[in-house]
């Protein structure tokens, strides 16, 4: 029964991460010598770049501001937010997988590795949130930085766990 539960949860997580991995967050920039004006675009697949918005769309979006007519419009993918979305899905999945792994009497090596990397992400997310509460500000301080620290720490813990499990199996 535990194995079936693990397979179902894993398939759901892999499906969610796969779906999010192929969806892009796009932004358009109207660049002028006086500054840049950014406009979020609809999410689209990574391989389907959205069309360039017209100058009229920018003037409608920034109706309170008079935009200078001499500017360049570009569209780009927001890789940092895309990566953060994928890591947040892993984080949420880890909140489900980690307790199951730690409470299971028979340890599954794959589940243990996934859970330990997820526990690193959970710890780094909590640290990032606490720093945001302590220091304030408009958003959490460097969420990708903390995500990579969590991945690294969880990866080291997972590697040690895998090595220990391999030695125990021999």
Short mmCIF file of C-alpha atoms in Angstrom, two decimals:
data_model
loop_
_atom_site.label_atom_id
_atom_site.label_comp_id
_atom_site.label_asym_id
_atom_site.label_seq_id
_atom_site.Cartn_x
_atom_site.Cartn_y
_atom_site.Cartn_z
CA UNK A 1 0.00 0.00 0.00
CA UNK A 2 2.84 2.39 0.86
CA UNK A 3 4.50 1.61 -2.46
CA UNK A 4 1.30 2.43 -4.35
CA UNK A 5 0.89 5.69 -2.42
CA UNK A 6 4.50 6.59 -3.21
CA UNK A 7 4.00 5.84 -6.92
CA UNK A 8 0.82 7.93 -7.10
CA UNK A 9 2.36 10.91 -5.29
CA UNK A 10 5.53 10.68 -7.38
CA UNK A 11 3.56 10.60 -10.64
CA UNK A 12 1.50 13.60 -9.55
CA UNK A 13 4.63 15.56 -8.63
CA UNK A 14 6.49 14.61 -11.81
CA UNK A 15 3.44 15.56 -13.88
CA UNK A 16 3.07 18.92 -12.16
CA UNK A 17 6.77 19.75 -12.43
CA UNK A 18 6.82 18.65 -16.09
CA UNK A 19 3.81 20.81 -16.92
CA UNK A 20 5.29 23.83 -15.17
CA UNK A 21 8.72 23.21 -16.68
CA UNK A 22 7.39 23.68 -20.20
CA UNK A 23 5.37 26.81 -19.41
CA UNK A 24 7.17 30.12 -19.67
CA UNK A 25 6.70 33.42 -17.88
CA UNK A 26 7.21 36.17 -20.42
CA UNK A 27 7.76 39.90 -20.04
CA UNK A 28 7.92 42.72 -22.54
CA UNK A 29 10.21 45.72 -22.15
CA UNK A 30 9.85 49.13 -23.74
CA UNK A 31 13.36 50.59 -23.54
CA UNK A 32 13.93 54.33 -23.82
CA UNK A 33 16.95 56.47 -22.95
CA UNK A 34 14.98 57.71 -19.93
CA UNK A 35 14.16 54.26 -18.53
CA UNK A 36 12.49 50.92 -19.08
CA UNK A 37 8.81 50.07 -18.90
CA UNK A 38 8.02 46.42 -18.15
CA UNK A 39 4.77 44.65 -18.93
CA UNK A 40 3.96 41.05 -17.92
CA UNK A 41 2.63 38.89 -20.72
CA UNK A 42 0.49 35.77 -20.55
CA UNK A 43 2.20 32.48 -19.72
CA UNK A 44 3.00 30.52 -22.86
CA UNK A 45 4.99 27.39 -23.68
CA UNK A 46 8.76 27.92 -23.73
CA UNK A 47 8.94 27.14 -27.44
CA UNK A 48 6.17 29.64 -28.35
CA UNK A 49 7.51 33.14 -27.88
CA UNK A 50 4.67 35.70 -27.60
CA UNK A 51 4.25 38.37 -30.25
CA UNK A 52 5.76 41.79 -29.60
CA UNK A 53 3.16 44.10 -28.10
CA UNK A 54 2.54 47.33 -29.98
CA UNK A 55 3.34 50.81 -28.73
CA UNK A 56 -0.42 51.33 -28.31
CA UNK A 57 -0.60 48.36 -25.91
CA UNK A 58 2.18 49.92 -23.82
CA UNK A 59 0.43 53.30 -23.71
CA UNK A 60 -2.81 51.58 -22.64
CA UNK A 61 -0.96 49.58 -19.97
CA UNK A 62 0.87 52.68 -18.66
CA UNK A 63 -2.08 55.07 -18.99
CA UNK A 64 -0.87 57.30 -16.12
CA UNK A 65 2.50 57.89 -17.80
CA UNK A 66 3.28 59.61 -21.07
CA UNK A 67 5.65 57.29 -22.91
CA UNK A 68 8.23 58.78 -25.25
CA UNK A 69 7.70 57.68 -28.84
CA UNK A 70 11.29 56.66 -29.53
CA UNK A 71 11.82 53.34 -27.83
CA UNK A 72 12.56 49.71 -28.55
CA UNK A 73 10.17 46.89 -27.65
CA UNK A 74 11.53 43.46 -26.75
CA UNK A 75 10.14 40.25 -25.27
CA UNK A 76 12.10 37.92 -23.02
CA UNK A 77 11.57 34.90 -20.82
CA UNK A 78 11.86 35.42 -17.06
CA UNK A 79 14.13 32.45 -16.27
CA UNK A 80 14.55 33.35 -12.60
CA UNK A 81 10.82 33.26 -11.89
CA UNK A 82 10.42 30.11 -13.99
CA UNK A 83 13.11 28.32 -11.96
CA UNK A 84 11.59 29.61 -8.73
CA UNK A 85 8.19 28.21 -9.78
CA UNK A 86 9.68 24.77 -10.45
CA UNK A 87 11.54 24.80 -7.12
CA UNK A 88 8.39 25.90 -5.28
CA UNK A 89 6.51 22.91 -6.71
CA UNK A 90 9.33 20.68 -5.46
CA UNK A 91 9.11 22.41 -2.07
CA UNK A 92 5.36 21.82 -1.82
CA UNK A 93 5.80 18.22 -2.94
CA UNK A 94 8.50 17.77 -0.33
CA UNK A 95 6.10 18.89 2.37
CA UNK A 96 4.05 15.80 1.46
CA UNK A 97 6.87 13.35 0.66
CA UNK A 98 9.25 14.12 3.55
CA UNK A 99 6.92 13.09 6.41
CA UNK A 100 5.95 9.91 4.53
CA UNK A 101 9.61 9.03 4.05
CA UNK A 102 10.64 9.77 7.61
CA UNK A 103 7.68 7.88 9.12
CA UNK A 104 7.96 4.82 6.88
CA UNK A 105 9.39 1.81 8.65
CA UNK A 106 11.03 0.46 5.47
CA UNK A 107 13.21 3.11 3.87
CA UNK A 108 13.03 3.61 0.12
CA UNK A 109 16.35 5.01 -1.22
CA UNK A 110 14.75 7.10 -3.99
CA UNK A 111 12.15 8.49 -1.61
CA UNK A 112 14.85 9.21 0.96
CA UNK A 113 16.98 11.17 -1.52
CA UNK A 114 13.98 13.15 -2.79
CA UNK A 115 12.84 13.87 0.77
CA UNK A 116 16.26 15.04 1.94
CA UNK A 117 16.72 17.42 -0.98
CA UNK A 118 13.19 18.64 -0.30
CA UNK A 119 13.98 19.08 3.39
CA UNK A 120 16.91 21.29 2.36
CA UNK A 121 14.50 23.37 0.24
CA UNK A 122 12.02 23.58 3.12
CA UNK A 123 14.73 24.75 5.53
CA UNK A 124 16.00 27.38 3.10
CA UNK A 125 12.46 28.62 2.38
CA UNK A 126 11.80 29.03 6.10
CA UNK A 127 15.13 30.87 6.50
CA UNK A 128 14.29 33.17 3.58
CA UNK A 129 10.83 33.87 5.01
CA UNK A 130 12.19 34.59 8.50
CA UNK A 131 14.78 37.01 7.09
CA UNK A 132 11.99 38.74 5.19
CA UNK A 133 9.98 39.09 8.42
CA UNK A 134 12.98 40.35 10.39
CA UNK A 135 14.27 42.87 7.85
CA UNK A 136 11.00 43.71 6.05
CA UNK A 137 10.88 44.89 2.50
CA UNK A 138 8.77 44.35 -0.59
CA UNK A 139 9.63 40.72 -1.13
CA UNK A 140 11.65 37.84 0.26
CA UNK A 141 15.41 38.42 0.10
CA UNK A 142 17.00 36.52 -2.80
CA UNK A 143 14.69 33.48 -2.96
CA UNK A 144 16.76 31.81 -5.70
CA UNK A 145 19.92 32.18 -3.64
CA UNK A 146 18.28 30.41 -0.71
CA UNK A 147 16.76 27.79 -3.03
CA UNK A 148 20.22 26.89 -4.36
CA UNK A 149 21.62 26.76 -0.81
CA UNK A 150 18.74 24.42 0.10
CA UNK A 151 19.37 22.27 -2.97
CA UNK A 152 23.07 22.08 -2.15
CA UNK A 153 22.60 21.26 1.54
CA UNK A 154 19.83 18.78 0.78
CA UNK A 155 21.93 17.25 -1.99
CA UNK A 156 24.88 16.75 0.36
CA UNK A 157 22.57 15.18 2.95
CA UNK A 158 20.98 12.99 0.24
CA UNK A 159 24.40 11.84 -1.03
CA UNK A 160 25.45 10.89 2.51
CA UNK A 161 22.14 9.07 2.98
CA UNK A 162 22.51 7.19 -0.33
CA UNK A 163 26.08 6.17 0.54
CA UNK A 164 24.98 4.96 3.97
CA UNK A 165 22.03 3.04 2.47
CA UNK A 166 24.33 1.41 -0.10
CA UNK A 167 26.81 0.35 2.58
CA UNK A 168 23.98 -1.02 4.70
CA UNK A 169 22.63 -3.02 1.74
CA UNK A 170 26.02 -4.66 1.11
#
